[in-house]
């Protein structure tokens, strides 16, 4: 009998490869060989999962009979949840078929789930399917519904699936972090400077309350922020200032400066020009004028200047629906381009703006970023197109401008792209470090720890419409039947400001699309089916013939 050679290919296969495969199979160890490491959890994700102290269950409503494309999303979700469970056994999951369990749409919608109607291409035919691709996280007495499919306009089904998979880890782990947190962070909404009224700001408050505790900050003296309000401000992780129209006093600016120096995050939505569409619709012509809230020097300290000139974008704009005629007493509506409603379309790889619908700005002005601010990084979130016009104010805005959106009017000039929103991060220095006002604040600090701030040159970006006294969801335009990305933008802005686990970087994950050519599949379907059927039989026949020939030659 021939002696077994351990160094032969067969020996290496039996001694090394086979045991390795068995060990990897039963140990659950997996090797991620993908270029983008799509199956490897980030270190920040692992830390969040390890911090879960009580049993947490994820119910995934992605089970049943649906197209193959959603099978991939199901498989990716299942794989990720299995990885979560390996990190922390307290995390469990199950997949639920809402049709098999006879759950009504009303029940699912009451749980915060909205149906997804998506195209399904099969055999060259396009059909529509209705699904509820959501995951519900249950932890203690709380719960949260998470959409697994990205709702973004202007992309096809394949892109939608890819972007949904890209955001899967962030969507799951960020919600696990929020629901399992021992204490929710607090957001203060400043209410003393003629800001947006409660009905107009209800959409923002609702989205903020999903993951945080949000409430108004009303000065105790009913006049201005003072030293008496410092204890309440210190409880707030972030402060939101939405469309203030009354000037800040010098004392208030010191209070806000020190709030930031003590690590407080701020979200500013500022109107530098007073222009309201409701007034324009009624009178057909208005004269916007600058709004001075006495904050120019405050923002200048952080390398930001908000300019009091309206921005008109004649390339990227929303539509305005107006009555343009009448037939038999019935008004006829037409959607027309309105350059004073420019759209913010993400053109950079920023986690705040990635994979969201265009954001609608209403009569925005522009932001100049000033260099030379040490330790501050400035990131542009949205800016206008290369076809931008600036209108100096005071000046008339007329509805008749719709007829010639790209022509120059009085006191207008062409301009380079203008910035609508920026994010600032770094160690901020106080504007009052060498001024006498520092003595008015107890425990004055001259600089901040690592901090963040977002400045938006439009106070209406966070305003929801109100129809017949009923607030609409943020970003919804009933007249043009469009859903803008304002809600997701501001939700991401809050998450960015309050993200102490650096999870927002997961939104920048990119997965390379390796898709099959659907047209070629349709054209060559029969060829490949016959090839897959016959080729194995031919190979088996050849191997059998070769074996028979060798045996006959040896023993013949």
CSV table of C-alpha atoms in Angstrom, one decimal, residues 325-540:
chain,number,residue,atom,x,y,z
A,325,UNK,CA,-57.1,80.7,-15.2
A,326,UNK,CA,-60.7,79.7,-14.8
A,327,UNK,CA,-63.0,77.3,-16.7
A,328,UNK,CA,-66.8,77.5,-16.0
A,329,UNK,CA,-66.2,79.1,-12.7
A,330,UNK,CA,-63.6,76.6,-11.6
A,331,UNK,CA,-60.0,77.9,-11.0
A,332,UNK,CA,-57.3,76.3,-13.0
A,333,UNK,CA,-54.0,75.6,-11.2
A,334,UNK,CA,-50.5,75.4,-12.8
A,335,UNK,CA,-47.2,74.5,-11.1
A,336,UNK,CA,-44.6,77.1,-12.2
A,337,UNK,CA,-40.9,77.5,-11.4
A,338,UNK,CA,-40.2,79.8,-8.5
A,339,UNK,CA,-36.5,80.7,-8.1
A,340,UNK,CA,-37.0,82.1,-4.6
A,341,UNK,CA,-37.6,78.5,-3.5
A,342,UNK,CA,-34.2,77.0,-4.3
A,343,UNK,CA,-33.6,73.3,-3.6
A,344,UNK,CA,-30.8,71.9,-1.5
A,345,UNK,CA,-29.5,68.9,-3.3
A,346,UNK,CA,-26.6,66.9,-1.7
A,347,UNK,CA,-23.6,67.1,-3.9
A,348,UNK,CA,-21.0,66.1,-1.3
A,349,UNK,CA,-20.4,63.0,0.8
A,350,UNK,CA,-21.7,64.5,4.1
A,351,UNK,CA,-23.5,62.1,6.4
A,352,UNK,CA,-26.1,64.9,7.3
A,353,UNK,CA,-27.3,65.3,3.7
A,354,UNK,CA,-26.6,61.9,2.1
A,355,UNK,CA,-29.5,59.9,0.6
A,356,UNK,CA,-32.3,62.4,1.4
A,357,UNK,CA,-34.8,64.1,-0.8
A,358,UNK,CA,-34.0,67.7,-2.0
A,359,UNK,CA,-34.5,70.2,0.8
A,360,UNK,CA,-36.8,73.1,0.1
A,361,UNK,CA,-35.6,76.6,1.1
A,362,UNK,CA,-38.0,79.6,1.1
A,363,UNK,CA,-36.6,83.0,0.4
A,364,UNK,CA,-33.1,82.1,1.8
A,365,UNK,CA,-30.1,84.4,2.0
A,366,UNK,CA,-26.5,83.2,1.8
A,367,UNK,CA,-23.7,82.4,4.1
A,368,UNK,CA,-20.1,83.5,3.7
A,369,UNK,CA,-17.4,81.4,5.4
A,370,UNK,CA,-14.5,83.4,6.7
A,371,UNK,CA,-11.1,81.7,6.9
A,372,UNK,CA,-8.6,82.1,9.7
A,373,UNK,CA,-10.6,80.6,12.5
A,374,UNK,CA,-8.2,78.3,14.4
A,375,UNK,CA,-9.4,74.8,15.3
A,376,UNK,CA,-12.7,75.2,13.5
A,377,UNK,CA,-13.6,73.0,10.5
A,378,UNK,CA,-16.4,74.4,8.3
A,379,UNK,CA,-18.3,72.0,6.1
A,380,UNK,CA,-20.8,73.2,3.4
A,381,UNK,CA,-24.1,71.3,3.6
A,382,UNK,CA,-26.1,72.9,0.8
A,383,UNK,CA,-25.4,75.6,-1.8
A,384,UNK,CA,-27.1,77.0,-4.9
A,385,UNK,CA,-26.3,76.1,-8.5
A,386,UNK,CA,-23.9,77.9,-10.8
A,387,UNK,CA,-26.9,79.8,-12.2
A,388,UNK,CA,-27.5,82.0,-9.2
A,389,UNK,CA,-28.8,85.5,-9.0
A,390,UNK,CA,-28.6,87.9,-6.0
A,391,UNK,CA,-31.4,90.4,-5.2
A,392,UNK,CA,-30.4,93.2,-2.9
A,393,UNK,CA,-33.0,94.4,-0.4
A,394,UNK,CA,-35.1,96.4,0.2
A,395,UNK,CA,-36.5,95.6,-3.3
A,396,UNK,CA,-39.7,94.4,-4.8
A,397,UNK,CA,-40.5,90.7,-5.3
A,398,UNK,CA,-43.3,90.2,-7.8
A,399,UNK,CA,-45.2,87.1,-8.8
A,400,UNK,CA,-44.7,88.2,-12.4
A,401,UNK,CA,-41.1,87.2,-12.1
A,402,UNK,CA,-42.3,83.6,-12.8
A,403,UNK,CA,-42.7,84.5,-16.4
A,404,UNK,CA,-38.9,85.2,-16.8
A,405,UNK,CA,-37.1,83.4,-14.0
A,406,UNK,CA,-33.7,83.7,-15.5
A,407,UNK,CA,-33.8,87.4,-16.5
A,408,UNK,CA,-32.2,90.1,-14.4
A,409,UNK,CA,-34.5,92.5,-12.5
A,410,UNK,CA,-33.8,95.7,-10.7
A,411,UNK,CA,-30.9,95.5,-8.2
A,412,UNK,CA,-30.1,91.9,-9.3
A,413,UNK,CA,-26.8,90.5,-10.4
A,414,UNK,CA,-25.4,87.1,-11.4
A,415,UNK,CA,-23.4,85.4,-8.8
A,416,UNK,CA,-21.3,82.3,-8.0
A,417,UNK,CA,-23.0,79.5,-6.0
A,418,UNK,CA,-24.1,80.7,-2.6
A,419,UNK,CA,-24.1,78.6,0.6
A,420,UNK,CA,-27.4,77.9,2.4
A,421,UNK,CA,-26.2,75.8,5.3
A,422,UNK,CA,-22.9,75.0,7.1
A,423,UNK,CA,-21.7,72.7,9.9
A,424,UNK,CA,-19.0,73.9,12.2
A,425,UNK,CA,-17.0,71.7,14.5
A,426,UNK,CA,-13.9,72.0,16.6
A,427,UNK,CA,-12.8,74.0,19.7
A,428,UNK,CA,-14.6,77.3,19.7
A,429,UNK,CA,-13.1,80.4,21.3
A,430,UNK,CA,-15.3,82.9,23.2
A,431,UNK,CA,-15.9,86.3,21.6
A,432,UNK,CA,-15.8,87.8,25.1
A,433,UNK,CA,-12.5,86.4,26.3
A,434,UNK,CA,-10.9,89.8,26.3
A,435,UNK,CA,-14.0,92.0,26.9
A,436,UNK,CA,-15.5,93.4,30.0
A,437,UNK,CA,-18.7,91.4,29.6
A,438,UNK,CA,-16.9,88.3,30.8
A,439,UNK,CA,-17.3,89.6,34.4
A,440,UNK,CA,-21.1,89.3,34.1
A,441,UNK,CA,-21.0,85.5,33.7
A,442,UNK,CA,-20.1,83.3,36.8
A,443,UNK,CA,-17.5,80.7,35.9
A,444,UNK,CA,-16.6,82.3,32.6
A,445,UNK,CA,-14.9,80.0,30.0
A,446,UNK,CA,-12.7,81.4,27.3
A,447,UNK,CA,-12.9,78.3,25.0
A,448,UNK,CA,-15.0,75.2,24.5
A,449,UNK,CA,-14.2,71.5,24.4
A,450,UNK,CA,-14.8,69.8,21.0
A,451,UNK,CA,-18.1,71.2,19.9
A,452,UNK,CA,-20.5,71.4,16.9
A,453,UNK,CA,-22.8,74.0,15.4
A,454,UNK,CA,-25.1,74.2,12.4
A,455,UNK,CA,-26.1,77.5,10.8
A,456,UNK,CA,-28.9,77.7,8.1
A,457,UNK,CA,-29.6,80.9,6.3
A,458,UNK,CA,-33.3,80.3,6.2
A,459,UNK,CA,-35.8,80.4,9.1
A,460,UNK,CA,-38.5,78.5,7.1
A,461,UNK,CA,-36.5,75.3,6.5
A,462,UNK,CA,-38.0,74.0,9.8
A,463,UNK,CA,-41.5,75.4,9.3
A,464,UNK,CA,-44.4,73.0,8.4
A,465,UNK,CA,-47.4,74.2,6.5
A,466,UNK,CA,-50.7,74.7,8.3
A,467,UNK,CA,-53.9,74.1,6.4
A,468,UNK,CA,-57.2,75.1,8.0
A,469,UNK,CA,-55.6,75.1,11.4
A,470,UNK,CA,-54.1,71.6,11.0
A,471,UNK,CA,-50.3,71.3,10.9
A,472,UNK,CA,-48.9,69.2,8.0
A,473,UNK,CA,-45.9,67.0,8.3
A,474,UNK,CA,-42.6,68.8,7.8
A,475,UNK,CA,-41.5,69.0,4.2
A,476,UNK,CA,-45.0,68.2,2.7
A,477,UNK,CA,-46.4,70.4,0.0
A,478,UNK,CA,-50.0,69.5,-0.7
A,479,UNK,CA,-50.5,71.8,-3.6
A,480,UNK,CA,-47.7,70.3,-5.7
A,481,UNK,CA,-47.9,66.8,-4.1
A,482,UNK,CA,-44.2,66.7,-3.2
A,483,UNK,CA,-42.3,65.4,-0.2
A,484,UNK,CA,-39.2,67.4,0.4
A,485,UNK,CA,-36.3,66.3,2.6
A,486,UNK,CA,-36.6,69.0,5.3
A,487,UNK,CA,-37.6,66.5,8.0
A,488,UNK,CA,-34.8,64.1,7.3
A,489,UNK,CA,-32.3,66.9,7.0
A,490,UNK,CA,-33.2,68.4,10.4
A,491,UNK,CA,-33.3,64.9,12.0
A,492,UNK,CA,-29.8,64.2,10.7
A,493,UNK,CA,-28.7,67.6,11.9
A,494,UNK,CA,-29.8,66.9,15.5
A,495,UNK,CA,-28.3,63.4,15.4
A,496,UNK,CA,-25.0,64.9,14.1
A,497,UNK,CA,-25.0,67.5,16.9
A,498,UNK,CA,-25.7,65.0,19.6
A,499,UNK,CA,-23.8,62.1,18.3
A,500,UNK,CA,-21.2,61.3,21.0
A,501,UNK,CA,-20.6,57.8,19.6
A,502,UNK,CA,-19.6,59.0,16.1
A,503,UNK,CA,-22.2,56.8,14.5
A,504,UNK,CA,-23.0,59.4,11.8
A,505,UNK,CA,-20.0,58.3,9.9
A,506,UNK,CA,-21.8,55.1,9.1
A,507,UNK,CA,-24.1,57.1,6.8
A,508,UNK,CA,-21.0,57.6,4.6
A,509,UNK,CA,-20.7,53.9,4.0
A,510,UNK,CA,-20.6,53.1,0.2
A,511,UNK,CA,-21.4,49.7,-1.3
A,512,UNK,CA,-20.3,49.2,-4.9
A,513,UNK,CA,-23.1,48.1,-7.1
A,514,UNK,CA,-22.4,44.8,-8.8
A,515,UNK,CA,-25.6,44.4,-10.8
A,516,UNK,CA,-26.4,42.0,-13.6
A,517,UNK,CA,-27.4,43.4,-17.0
A,518,UNK,CA,-31.2,42.9,-17.0
A,519,UNK,CA,-31.5,43.4,-20.7
A,520,UNK,CA,-28.9,40.8,-21.4
A,521,UNK,CA,-30.6,38.4,-19.0
A,522,UNK,CA,-33.8,38.8,-20.9
A,523,UNK,CA,-32.2,38.3,-24.3
A,524,UNK,CA,-30.0,35.3,-23.3
A,525,UNK,CA,-32.2,33.7,-20.7
A,526,UNK,CA,-32.8,30.5,-22.7
A,527,UNK,CA,-29.2,30.1,-23.7
A,528,UNK,CA,-27.9,30.2,-20.2
A,529,UNK,CA,-30.7,27.9,-18.9
A,530,UNK,CA,-29.7,25.2,-21.4
A,531,UNK,CA,-26.0,25.8,-20.7
A,532,UNK,CA,-26.5,25.4,-17.0
A,533,UNK,CA,-28.6,22.2,-17.6
A,534,UNK,CA,-26.3,20.5,-20.2
A,535,UNK,CA,-22.8,21.6,-19.2
A,536,UNK,CA,-22.7,19.6,-15.9
A,537,UNK,CA,-23.9,16.5,-17.7
A,538,UNK,CA,-21.2,16.9,-20.4
A,539,UNK,CA,-18.5,17.4,-17.7
A,540,UNK,CA,-19.7,14.3,-15.8
